[in-house]
Coordinates of C-alpha atoms in Angstrom, one line a residue:
Chain A
X25 CA 109.8 42.1 98.0
X26 CA 108.6 39.2 97.5
X27 CA 105.5 40.4 95.6
X28 CA 107.3 42.0 93.2
X29 CA 105.8 44.0 90.5
X30 CA 107.8 42.5 87.3
X31 CA 105.0 39.9 87.0
X32 CA 105.7 37.4 84.3
X33 CA 101.8 36.5 83.1
X34 CA 98.5 36.9 84.3
X35 CA 98.9 34.2 86.9
X36 CA 101.9 35.9 88.5
X37 CA 99.6 39.2 88.6
X38 CA 96.8 37.3 90.1
X39 CA 99.0 35.7 93.0
X40 CA 101.0 38.8 93.9
X41 CA 97.3 40.5 94.0
X42 CA 96.1 37.9 96.6
X43 CA 99.0 38.2 98.3
X44 CA 99.0 41.5 98.3
X45 CA 95.5 41.8 99.8
X46 CA 96.3 39.2 102.0
X47 CA 99.2 41.8 103.8
X48 CA 96.8 44.2 103.4
X49 CA 94.4 42.7 105.7
X50 CA 96.9 41.7 108.2
X51 CA 98.5 45.3 108.2
X52 CA 95.0 46.4 109.1
X53 CA 94.7 43.6 112.0
X54 CA 97.6 44.3 113.2
X55 CA 97.2 48.0 113.3
X56 CA 93.6 47.5 114.8
X57 CA 94.8 45.4 118.3
X58 CA 97.8 48.2 118.8
X59 CA 94.8 50.6 118.7
X60 CA 92.8 48.6 121.0
X61 CA 95.3 48.0 123.4
X62 CA 96.8 51.6 123.7
X63 CA 93.5 52.8 124.1
X64 CA 92.6 50.5 127.2
X65 CA 96.0 50.9 128.6
X66 CA 95.4 54.6 128.8
X67 CA 91.6 54.6 129.1
X68 CA 91.2 51.7 131.5
X69 CA 92.9 53.2 134.8
X70 CA 91.4 56.6 134.1
X71 CA 87.9 55.3 134.1
X72 CA 88.8 52.7 137.3
X73 CA 89.6 56.0 138.8
X74 CA 85.8 57.4 138.6
X75 CA 84.6 53.7 138.8
X76 CA 86.0 53.3 142.4
X77 CA 85.0 56.8 143.4
X78 CA 81.4 57.0 143.3
X79 CA 79.7 60.8 143.7
X80 CA 78.7 60.7 147.4
X81 CA 82.4 59.7 148.4
X82 CA 84.1 61.6 146.1
X83 CA 82.0 64.9 147.5
X84 CA 82.6 63.7 150.8
X85 CA 86.3 63.3 150.2
X86 CA 86.7 66.7 148.9
X87 CA 85.5 68.4 151.6
X88 CA 87.8 66.7 153.8
X89 CA 90.5 69.7 155.7
X90 CA 93.3 67.8 154.0
X91 CA 91.8 68.3 150.3
X92 CA 90.2 71.5 151.1
X93 CA 93.8 72.2 151.9
X94 CA 95.6 71.1 149.4
X95 CA 93.0 72.6 146.3
X96 CA 93.6 76.0 148.0
X97 CA 97.3 75.6 148.0
X98 CA 97.4 74.0 144.3
X99 CA 95.1 76.6 142.8
X100 CA 97.1 79.9 144.4
X101 CA 100.5 78.3 143.7
X102 CA 99.9 77.3 140.1
X103 CA 97.9 80.6 139.3
X104 CA 100.6 82.6 140.9
X105 CA 103.3 80.2 138.8
X106 CA 101.3 80.9 135.3
X107 CA 101.6 84.3 136.1
X108 CA 105.1 84.4 136.6
X109 CA 105.7 82.3 133.6
X110 CA 103.8 84.6 131.3
X111 CA 105.0 87.9 132.7
X112 CA 108.8 86.8 132.1
X113 CA 108.3 84.1 129.9
X114 CA 106.5 86.3 126.9
X115 CA 109.2 88.6 126.5
X116 CA 111.9 85.9 126.3
X117 CA 109.6 83.8 123.9
X118 CA 109.5 86.8 122.1
X119 CA 113.1 87.4 121.4
X120 CA 113.6 83.7 120.7
X121 CA 111.1 83.7 118.3
X122 CA 111.8 86.9 116.3
X123 CA 115.7 87.6 116.5
X124 CA 118.8 85.9 115.7
X125 CA 121.3 86.5 118.6
X126 CA 124.6 84.9 119.3
X127 CA 124.0 82.1 122.2
X128 CA 120.5 81.9 121.0
X129 CA 120.3 78.5 120.7
X130 CA 122.5 77.6 123.9
X131 CA 119.4 79.4 125.5
X132 CA 116.7 77.6 123.5
X133 CA 118.4 74.4 124.8
X134 CA 118.6 75.7 128.2
X135 CA 114.8 76.1 128.4
X136 CA 114.3 72.7 127.0
X137 CA 115.8 70.7 130.0
X138 CA 113.6 71.3 132.5
X139 CA 111.4 69.3 129.6
X140 CA 113.6 66.0 130.0
X141 CA 114.9 66.4 133.5
X142 CA 113.5 64.3 135.7
X143 CA 111.6 66.3 138.6
X144 CA 112.9 65.0 141.5
X145 CA 116.8 66.2 140.2
X146 CA 115.0 69.5 139.5
X147 CA 114.1 69.7 143.0
X148 CA 117.5 68.7 144.2
X149 CA 119.0 71.2 141.9
X150 CA 116.8 74.1 143.3
X151 CA 118.1 72.9 146.6
X152 CA 121.3 73.1 145.6
X153 CA 121.0 76.6 144.7
X154 CA 118.5 78.1 146.7
X155 CA 118.7 75.7 149.6
X156 CA 120.5 76.4 153.4
X157 CA 123.7 75.0 152.4
X158 CA 123.2 75.9 148.5
X159 CA 125.2 78.3 146.9
X160 CA 123.0 81.4 147.5
X161 CA 121.7 79.9 150.9
X162 CA 124.1 82.1 152.8
X163 CA 123.2 85.3 151.0
X164 CA 119.3 84.9 151.1
X165 CA 119.6 83.9 154.9
X166 CA 121.6 87.5 155.6
X167 CA 118.7 89.0 153.4
X168 CA 116.3 86.9 156.0
X169 CA 115.0 85.1 153.4
X170 CA 114.8 81.3 153.7
X171 CA 112.8 79.6 150.5
X172 CA 112.7 76.0 151.2
X173 CA 109.8 74.2 152.4
X174 CA 107.9 77.8 152.0
X175 CA 104.9 78.6 149.5
X176 CA 107.4 80.5 147.3
X177 CA 109.8 77.1 146.9
X178 CA 106.3 75.6 145.8
X179 CA 105.6 78.3 143.2
X180 CA 109.6 78.0 142.4
X181 CA 109.5 74.2 141.4
X182 CA 106.2 74.6 139.4
X183 CA 108.2 77.3 137.4
X184 CA 110.8 75.7 136.9
X185 CA 109.5 72.5 135.0
X186 CA 106.3 74.2 133.5
X187 CA 108.2 77.1 131.9
X188 CA 109.5 75.7 128.8
X189 CA 105.7 74.3 128.1
X190 CA 104.9 78.2 127.4
X191 CA 108.3 79.6 126.2
X192 CA 108.2 76.9 123.6
X193 CA 104.5 77.5 122.1
X194 CA 104.6 80.9 122.5
X195 CA 108.3 81.6 120.9
X196 CA 106.8 79.5 118.4
X197 CA 103.7 81.8 117.9
X198 CA 106.1 85.2 117.8
X199 CA 108.1 83.1 114.9
X200 CA 105.1 82.8 112.9
X201 CA 104.0 86.1 112.7
X202 CA 104.8 87.8 109.0
X203 CA 108.0 90.2 109.8
X204 CA 106.5 92.7 107.1
X205 CA 103.6 93.3 109.6
X206 CA 106.2 94.4 112.4
X207 CA 108.2 96.3 109.9
X208 CA 105.3 98.0 108.8
X209 CA 103.8 98.8 112.4
X210 CA 107.2 100.7 112.9
X211 CA 107.2 102.6 109.6
X212 CA 103.3 103.7 110.7
X213 CA 104.9 105.4 113.6
X214 CA 104.7 102.7 116.2
X215 CA 107.9 102.1 118.7
X216 CA 109.2 98.6 119.4
X217 CA 106.8 98.4 122.7
X218 CA 103.5 99.5 120.7
X219 CA 104.4 97.0 118.1
X220 CA 104.9 94.5 120.3
X221 CA 101.5 94.8 122.5
X222 CA 99.2 95.7 119.2
X223 CA 100.7 93.5 116.7
X224 CA 102.7 90.8 118.2
X225 CA 100.8 89.8 121.0
X226 CA 97.5 90.0 119.0
X227 CA 98.7 87.7 116.4
X228 CA 100.4 85.3 118.8
X229 CA 97.8 85.2 121.1
X230 CA 96.9 81.6 120.3
X231 CA 99.9 80.3 120.9
X232 CA 100.2 82.3 123.9
X233 CA 97.1 81.0 125.6
X234 CA 97.4 77.5 124.4
X235 CA 101.0 77.5 125.8
X236 CA 99.7 79.1 129.0
X237 CA 97.0 76.2 129.6
X238 CA 99.4 73.9 129.0
X239 CA 102.0 75.2 131.5
X240 CA 99.5 75.6 134.1
X241 CA 98.2 72.1 133.6
X242 CA 102.5 71.3 134.3
X243 CA 102.2 73.4 137.3
X244 CA 98.9 71.9 139.0
X245 CA 100.7 68.2 138.5
X246 CA 104.1 69.0 139.7
X247 CA 105.0 66.4 142.0
X248 CA 108.7 65.4 142.4
X249 CA 110.3 69.2 142.4
X250 CA 107.7 70.1 144.6
X251 CA 107.9 67.2 147.3
X252 CA 111.8 67.7 147.4
X253 CA 112.6 71.7 147.3
X254 CA 108.7 72.2 148.7
X255 CA 108.2 69.5 151.1
X256 CA 104.3 68.4 151.8
X257 CA 103.4 70.5 154.7
X258 CA 99.3 71.1 154.8
X259 CA 98.0 74.1 154.2
X260 CA 101.3 75.7 152.6
X261 CA 103.0 73.5 150.5
X262 CA 101.1 70.4 150.2
X263 CA 99.7 70.6 146.6
X264 CA 97.0 68.0 145.5
X265 CA 99.7 65.5 144.0
X266 CA 101.2 65.8 147.2
X267 CA 98.4 65.2 149.3
X268 CA 97.2 62.0 147.1
X269 CA 101.0 60.8 147.6
X270 CA 100.2 61.9 151.2
X271 CA 96.4 60.0 151.4
X272 CA 98.1 56.9 149.6
X273 CA 100.7 56.5 152.1
X274 CA 98.7 56.8 154.9
X275 CA 96.4 54.1 153.3
X276 CA 93.4 56.1 152.8
X277 CA 93.1 54.8 149.5
X278 CA 89.3 56.7 148.9
X279 CA 90.8 60.1 149.7
X280 CA 93.3 59.9 147.2
X281 CA 90.9 58.4 144.5
X282 CA 88.6 61.2 145.1
X283 CA 91.6 64.0 144.6
X284 CA 93.1 62.1 141.9
X285 CA 89.9 62.0 140.0
X286 CA 89.4 65.8 140.8
X287 CA 92.9 66.2 138.8
X288 CA 91.6 64.1 136.2
X289 CA 88.8 66.5 135.3
X290 CA 91.2 69.6 135.7
X291 CA 93.4 68.1 133.4
X292 CA 90.8 67.0 130.7
X293 CA 89.1 69.9 131.0
X294 CA 92.7 72.4 130.6
X295 CA 93.3 70.1 127.4
X296 CA 90.1 70.6 125.7
X297 CA 90.5 74.3 126.5
X298 CA 93.6 74.1 124.3
X299 CA 92.1 72.2 121.9
X300 CA 89.7 75.1 121.4
X301 CA 92.1 77.5 121.2
X302 CA 94.4 76.3 118.8
X303 CA 91.7 75.0 116.4
X304 CA 89.5 78.1 116.3
X305 CA 90.9 81.1 114.2
X306 CA 89.1 84.0 113.6
X307 CA 90.5 85.6 110.7
Chain B
X26 CA 106.3 114.8 83.3
X27 CA 108.0 114.9 87.1
X28 CA 105.1 116.5 89.9
X29 CA 106.1 120.0 90.2
X30 CA 108.5 119.3 93.9
X31 CA 111.1 120.7 95.6
X32 CA 111.4 117.6 97.9
X33 CA 114.2 115.3 97.9
X34 CA 115.8 112.3 99.2
X35 CA 119.6 111.3 99.1
X36 CA 120.5 107.9 99.6
X37 CA 123.9 106.6 100.1
X38 CA 124.3 102.8 101.3
X39 CA 127.3 100.6 101.4
X40 CA 126.5 97.5 103.3
X41 CA 127.8 93.9 103.1
X42 CA 124.7 91.4 102.0
X43 CA 126.0 88.0 101.8
X44 CA 128.1 87.5 98.9
X45 CA 127.4 91.0 97.3
X46 CA 128.3 94.5 98.6
X47 CA 125.7 96.7 98.5
X48 CA 127.3 100.1 97.0
X49 CA 124.0 102.6 96.3
X50 CA 124.4 106.6 95.7
X51 CA 121.4 108.2 94.4
X52 CA 119.1 111.0 94.5
X53 CA 115.3 111.1 94.3
X54 CA 113.5 114.3 93.4
X55 CA 109.9 114.0 93.8
X56 CA 107.9 111.7 91.2
X57 CA 108.4 107.8 91.0
X58 CA 111.6 106.2 90.8
X59 CA 111.8 102.4 89.9
X60 CA 114.5 100.7 91.5
X61 CA 114.9 97.5 89.3
X62 CA 117.2 94.9 88.9
X63 CA 117.8 90.8 88.9
X64 CA 116.5 89.2 92.4
X65 CA 119.2 89.3 95.0
X66 CA 120.2 92.1 93.5
X67 CA 119.6 94.3 96.8
X68 CA 116.4 96.4 95.9
X69 CA 114.8 95.7 98.8
X70 CA 117.4 96.2 101.0
X71 CA 118.0 99.6 99.9
X72 CA 114.4 100.3 100.8
X73 CA 114.6 98.7 104.1
X74 CA 117.8 100.7 105.0
X75 CA 115.8 103.9 104.0
X76 CA 112.8 102.7 106.0
X77 CA 115.4 102.6 108.9
X78 CA 114.3 98.2 109.3
X79 CA 118.0 97.3 108.1
X80 CA 120.9 99.4 110.0
X81 CA 123.3 99.2 107.0
X82 CA 127.5 99.1 107.4
X83 CA 127.9 102.9 106.5
X84 CA 125.0 105.1 105.2
X85 CA 123.7 108.6 104.9
X86 CA 119.9 109.3 104.2
X87 CA 118.2 112.8 104.0
X88 CA 115.5 114.1 103.2
X89 CA 115.6 117.9 102.4
X90 CA 114.5 119.3 105.8
X91 CA 116.1 115.6 107.7
X92 CA 119.1 113.9 108.1
X93 CA 117.1 110.2 108.8
X94 CA 120.9 108.4 109.0
X95 CA 124.1 109.3 109.0
X96 CA 126.6 106.6 110.5
X97 CA 129.5 108.8 110.6
X98 CA 127.7 111.1 113.0
X99 CA 125.8 108.4 114.7
X100 CA 122.3 109.4 113.6
X101 CA 120.3 106.8 113.0
X102 CA 116.2 107.8 113.4
X103 CA 114.4 104.8 114.3
X104 CA 111.6 103.5 111.4
X105 CA 108.7 105.1 113.8
X106 CA 110.7 108.5 113.6
X107 CA 111.3 108.8 109.9
X108 CA 108.1 109.8 108.2
X109 CA 108.5 107.1 105.6
X110 CA 105.7 105.2 104.4
X111 CA 105.5 101.9 103.5
X112 CA 103.9 99.5 100.7
X113 CA 104.4 95.6 100.5
X114 CA 103.1 93.0 98.1
X115 CA 100.3 91.9 99.8
X116 CA 99.3 94.9 101.7
X117 CA 100.9 93.7 105.0
X118 CA 97.7 94.7 106.8
X119 CA 96.9 93.7 110.2
X120 CA 94.9 90.9 109.8
X121 CA 93.7 91.4 113.5
X122 CA 92.1 94.5 112.9
X123 CA 89.6 95.8 110.6
X124 CA 90.2 98.2 107.3
X125 CA 89.1 100.9 109.6
X126 CA 91.5 100.3 112.4
X127 CA 94.3 99.8 110.1
X128 CA 94.0 102.8 108.8
X129 CA 93.9 104.8 112.0
X130 CA 96.9 102.6 113.1
X131 CA 99.5 105.5 112.3
X132 CA 97.6 108.9 112.3
X133 CA 99.6 111.3 112.4
X134 CA 99.6 114.0 114.0
X135 CA 97.9 111.9 116.4
X136 CA 93.7 112.7 117.0
X137 CA 93.3 114.3 120.0
X138 CA 89.6 112.5 120.4
X139 CA 88.0 109.6 119.2
X140 CA 85.8 111.5 117.1
X141 CA 88.8 113.6 115.5
X142 CA 90.2 110.2 114.3
X143 CA 87.0 108.7 113.5
X144 CA 86.3 111.9 111.3
X145 CA 90.0 111.6 109.9
X146 CA 89.7 107.6 108.9
X147 CA 86.5 108.3 107.4
X148 CA 87.9 111.3 104.9
X149 CA 90.6 108.7 104.3
X150 CA 88.7 105.7 103.5
X151 CA 86.7 108.2 101.4
X152 CA 89.1 109.5 99.6
X153 CA 90.5 106.2 98.4
X154 CA 87.1 104.7 98.0
X155 CA 87.1 101.9 100.3
X156 CA 84.3 103.7 102.8
X157 CA 82.3 100.4 102.3
X158 CA 84.9 98.6 103.7
X159 CA 85.6 100.1 107.2
X160 CA 84.7 97.1 108.9
X161 CA 85.5 94.5 107.3
X162 CA 88.5 92.2 108.3
X163 CA 91.6 92.2 105.5
X164 CA 91.1 88.7 104.9
X165 CA 87.6 89.0 103.4
X166 CA 88.8 91.7 100.7
X167 CA 90.0 91.9 97.3
X168 CA 93.9 92.3 96.3
X169 CA 93.6 95.0 94.9
X170 CA 91.5 96.7 97.9
X171 CA 94.0 95.6 100.3
X172 CA 96.9 97.5 98.3
X173 CA 94.1 100.7 98.5
X174 CA 93.9 100.2 102.1
X175 CA 97.5 99.9 102.5
X176 CA 98.2 103.3 100.8
X177 CA 95.6 104.9 102.6
X178 CA 97.0 103.6 105.9
X179 CA 100.5 104.9 104.8
X180 CA 99.0 108.0 103.5
X181 CA 97.4 108.9 107.1
X182 CA 101.1 109.2 108.7
X183 CA 101.4 111.8 106.6
X184 CA 104.8 110.5 105.3
X185 CA 107.5 112.8 103.8
X186 CA 108.6 109.6 101.3
X187 CA 107.1 106.4 99.9
X188 CA 108.5 103.1 99.5
X189 CA 106.5 100.4 97.4
X190 CA 108.2 97.2 97.4
X191 CA 106.5 94.9 94.7
X192 CA 103.1 96.4 95.0
X193 CA 101.5 94.6 92.2
X194 CA 103.4 91.5 92.0
X195 CA 100.4 89.9 94.3
X196 CA 97.6 90.6 92.1
X197 CA 96.3 88.9 89.0
X198 CA 97.1 90.5 85.6
X199 CA 93.4 92.0 85.2
X200 CA 93.6 93.6 88.5
X201 CA 96.9 94.3 87.8
X202 CA 96.2 97.1 85.3
X203 CA 93.6 98.7 87.3
X204 CA 95.6 98.8 90.5
X205 CA 98.2 100.2 88.8
X206 CA 96.1 103.0 86.7
X207 CA 94.8 104.1 90.1
X208 CA 98.2 103.8 91.8
X209 CA 100.0 106.4 89.2
X210 CA 97.0 108.8 89.7
X211 CA 97.1 108.9 93.4
X212 CA 100.9 108.7 93.4
X213 CA 100.7 111.5 91.1
X214 CA 98.0 113.8 93.6
X215 CA 100.6 113.0 96.6
X216 CA 103.4 114.2 94.9
X217 CA 105.8 112.7 97.5
X218 CA 109.0 111.0 96.4
X219 CA 108.3 107.5 95.9
X220 CA 110.8 104.9 95.2
X221 CA 109.4 101.3 93.5
X222 CA 111.3 98.3 93.4
X223 CA 109.9 95.8 90.9
X224 CA 111.0 93.1 88.7
X225 CA 108.2 93.4 86.4
X226 CA 109.1 96.1 83.6
X227 CA 105.4 96.5 82.9
X228 CA 104.8 97.8 86.4
X229 CA 107.9 100.1 86.0
X230 CA 106.5 101.7 82.8
X231 CA 103.3 102.5 84.0
X232 CA 104.3 103.9 86.9
X233 CA 108.0 105.4 87.1
X234 CA 109.3 108.5 85.9
X235 CA 112.7 107.6 86.6
X236 CA 114.6 104.4 86.7
X237 CA 117.8 103.4 88.6
X238 CA 119.1 99.7 87.4
X239 CA 120.7 98.0 90.3
X240 CA 123.1 94.6 89.7
X241 CA 124.9 92.7 92.2
X242 CA 124.2 95.5 94.8
X243 CA 126.1 98.3 92.6
X244 CA 123.6 101.1 90.8
X245 CA 124.3 100.8 87.0
X246 CA 122.1 103.4 85.7
X247 CA 119.9 106.0 86.7
X248 CA 117.9 108.4 84.6
X249 CA 114.5 109.1 83.2
X250 CA 112.4 106.2 82.0
X251 CA 112.9 107.2 78.5
X252 CA 116.6 107.8 78.5
X253 CA 116.9 103.9 80.1
X254 CA 114.6 102.8 77.2
X255 CA 116.7 104.5 74.8
X256 CA 120.3 103.8 75.8
X257 CA 120.4 100.8 78.1
X258 CA 123.9 100.5 80.1
X259 CA 124.0 96.9 80.9
X260 CA 122.4 93.3 80.1
X261 CA 119.8 93.4 82.5
X262 CA 118.7 97.4 81.0
X263 CA 118.6 96.0 77.6
X264 CA 116.8 93.3 78.5
X265 CA 114.7 96.2 80.4
X266 CA 114.7 98.3 77.2
X267 CA 114.1 95.4 75.5
X268 CA 110.3 95.2 75.9
X269 CA 108.2 96.2 73.7
X270 CA 106.1 99.5 73.9
X271 CA 103.3 100.6 72.2
X272 CA 101.0 103.7 72.8
X273 CA 97.4 103.4 71.9
X274 CA 93.8 104.1 72.7
X275 CA 92.0 101.5 74.3
X276 CA 87.9 100.1 74.4
X277 CA 86.4 97.1 75.4
X278 CA 85.1 94.5 72.9
X279 CA 83.5 91.7 74.1
X280 CA 85.9 89.7 76.4
X281 CA 88.9 91.8 75.0
X282 CA 90.3 95.1 75.1
X283 CA 91.6 96.4 71.5
X284 CA 94.3 98.9 71.2
X285 CA 94.9 101.0 68.4
X286 CA 98.0 102.3 67.8
X287 CA 98.7 105.8 66.3
X288 CA 99.4 103.8 62.9
X289 CA 96.3 102.0 63.0
X290 CA 97.2 99.0 64.1
X291 CA 94.7 96.5 66.3
X292 CA 96.2 94.4 69.4
X293 CA 94.1 92.7 71.6
X294 CA 94.5 92.1 75.2
X295 CA 92.8 90.7 77.9
X296 CA 93.7 93.4 80.3
X297 CA 90.3 95.6 81.0
X298 CA 91.8 99.3 80.6
X299 CA 90.7 101.8 78.6
X300 CA 91.3 105.2 77.0
X301 CA 95.0 105.9 76.7
X302 CA 97.2 103.3 77.5
X303 CA 100.6 101.6 76.5
X304 CA 100.5 98.1 75.3
X305 CA 103.4 96.0 77.3
X306 CA 104.5 92.9 75.3
X307 CA 107.3 91.0 76.8
X308 CA 109.6 89.8 73.6
X309 CA 109.5 86.1 75.2
X310 CA 105.9 86.2 74.6
X311 CA 106.4 86.8 70.9
X312 CA 106.5 83.6 68.8
X313 CA 107.7 83.9 65.0
X314 CA 106.9 81.7 62.1
X315 CA 107.7 81.8 58.5
X316 CA 103.5 81.0 57.6
X317 CA 100.6 82.4 58.8
X318 CA 100.3 80.7 62.4
X319 CA 97.5 78.6 62.9
X320 CA 97.8 78.9 66.6
X321 CA 95.2 80.9 69.0
X322 CA 97.5 83.9 69.3
X323 CA 95.1 86.9 68.6
X324 CA 97.9 89.1 67.7
X325 CA 100.0 89.3 64.5
X326 CA 102.2 91.6 62.8
X327 CA 104.6 90.9 59.6
X328 CA 107.4 92.3 58.7
X329 CA 111.3 91.3 58.0
X330 CA 113.5 90.4 60.3
X331 CA 115.8 93.7 60.5
X332 CA 118.4 92.5 63.0
X333 CA 119.5 89.2 65.2
X334 CA 121.5 89.4 68.3
X335 CA 122.4 86.7 70.2
X336 CA 122.4 86.8 74.1
X337 CA 123.8 83.3 75.5
X338 CA 121.2 81.0 74.2
X339 CA 118.8 83.5 73.2
X340 CA 118.4 85.7 70.3
X341 CA 116.6 88.9 70.0
X342 CA 115.0 89.3 66.7
X343 CA 114.1 92.7 65.5
X344 CA 111.0 92.5 62.8
X345 CA 110.5 95.4 61.2
X346 CA 106.7 95.2 61.0
X347 CA 104.4 98.1 61.7
X348 CA 105.1 98.6 64.6
X349 CA 108.2 97.1 64.9
X350 CA 108.3 94.0 67.3
X351 CA 111.3 92.2 69.4
X352 CA 110.7 88.6 70.0
X353 CA 113.5 86.6 72.0
X354 CA 113.5 83.0 70.5
X355 CA 115.8 80.4 71.2
X356 CA 119.2 79.6 69.0
X357 CA 117.5 76.2 68.1
X358 CA 114.4 78.3 67.0
X359 CA 116.4 80.6 64.7
X360 CA 118.4 77.6 63.1
X361 CA 115.1 75.6 62.3
X362 CA 113.6 78.7 61.0
X363 CA 116.5 79.4 59.3
X364 CA 116.2 83.0 60.2
X365 CA 118.3 85.4 58.4
X366 CA 118.3 89.1 57.9
X367 CA 115.7 90.6 55.8
X368 CA 113.5 87.1 55.7
X369 CA 109.6 88.0 55.7
X370 CA 108.6 86.5 59.3
X371 CA 105.4 86.7 61.5
X372 CA 105.4 88.0 64.7
X373 CA 102.6 86.5 66.9
X374 CA 101.3 86.8 70.5
X375 CA 98.7 85.7 72.6
X376 CA 96.0 88.4 73.7
X377 CA 96.8 87.6 77.6
X378 CA 100.5 88.9 76.2
X379 CA 99.4 92.1 75.7
X380 CA 99.8 93.9 79.1
X381 CA 98.3 97.4 79.4
X382 CA 99.4 100.2 81.5
X383 CA 97.9 103.6 81.8
X384 CA 99.3 106.3 80.3
X385 CA 99.2 109.8 81.1
X386 CA 101.6 112.6 79.9
X387 CA 104.0 110.1 78.9
X388 CA 105.3 109.9 75.2

């Protein structure tokens, strides 16, 4: 604005130029400072986590009963959650990604809701639906099913919050497949099921694996919904995040730190895997 | 001219397509029928309806032996049951499968063993001269090779009908001539009723026996290629008929191809086809001038203006050269050159504007 482009003479041009140079330098400095602040803000706590956890203590703490139980519960439940998400989510993602039908955008929005919902709210919602006094509670009880505070409740809580990560990525992957390829597969004699497994799945495999990795990471880290709907019973429903909170509350900082460091390593590993999957393109 | 065949395809379609109402009834009796028309006229929708990829509001599609679609009797065979081979512009090969896997995808009847499958695939690869590409991924082969693989893959399903959706438009002009010649030879060998959709007149002249012109969802003219060329029934058909088409013999000369017409006139082309060819020159590629042009255009004809017909802001000028040629120029150019009947003019065009199509049997 001040450094107009309509300068009237060589002197004005010179002033405008040095002014611009100064502005450029200021902007670069500001950006540099912002980057430094943010990098430190995110990296420092993570570094601190490891700095506060020497390897000897790390291994010792991870051999505690609490940590071993939590690790077991976390792995078992998150893998089952992931399996449920992939088995149910893939056909849904395919439908959302390749077909246009009434109500589609409503379903898309519904599946995005858990992304923005506070996990504690998700937990309460699950409780209101499937809990002892929930709208399906009585019916479930008559057939002898009680969900809250069980292993199944952990899986439900994890699936509820992690599903959108998979469905979003997977449906984007299906949507990006050239429609001609699906059509040509049908004219070559393959029914819709064969077309789905031989053309759609292989062509969307990058998005499918990236989505699966992301939702697995989300399931592993689930805390709020699990705490409210499944509780924190060691060996049954106490996952790593819940165990961390438990140990922290009980003032056993060392155990909490060790388990946290483990989770950082897991998450970083999953993230790295996602990067590798989405970057590698084999054709 | 037509491959002797008793195979027949009847198509009747009514379908609401956005703003237009698609309404097309026609029969294909062997040979290649070109469905041409402006973009958005409904050509591709007709193909998709025949393939079963689009269900029309009302329709009847039948071959000699089977009814593929009859909405009134609630018959609607799925695409995989129709035995209709489809070729798309880029080949639509499966990118995650090798050439051999692509060809093996739809083998019909189903092979009873891996051995039988491999043998049949090898036969097809050999027949379409792509045996060297068996293990190549589609992204690594050329556009012309992709079309050959696509054709081999379609033929592997023993189709009763072939549909070609702009099969040449993804190819560069040099490759196009070759692929068009190959395709026309193979299609003739196969003898299947085939429907070709194209917006490129040169493709149509090179491949089709019959022409159906579709405008705004309606068939405005059907007939043999020569009939439509001689008696166009609509503006679009006239534009199609208005292309310059000269039969001749092509021979390579250095970087160019020379085409000698029966009356001894030589035309130059950048396409690389030899033997009996047709030279197609679009009227909009022809420039007119009063004096011998100094431009780099390598083709020049001289003669009097025989006819001036105005089509909107464009004027079609027929020049009585040997052979006669039609140019389309703007009304402004006509004024600038003060063109009038019998005025002598030079018609010139670039070598790259002479498109060559293979000629076999067509007069």
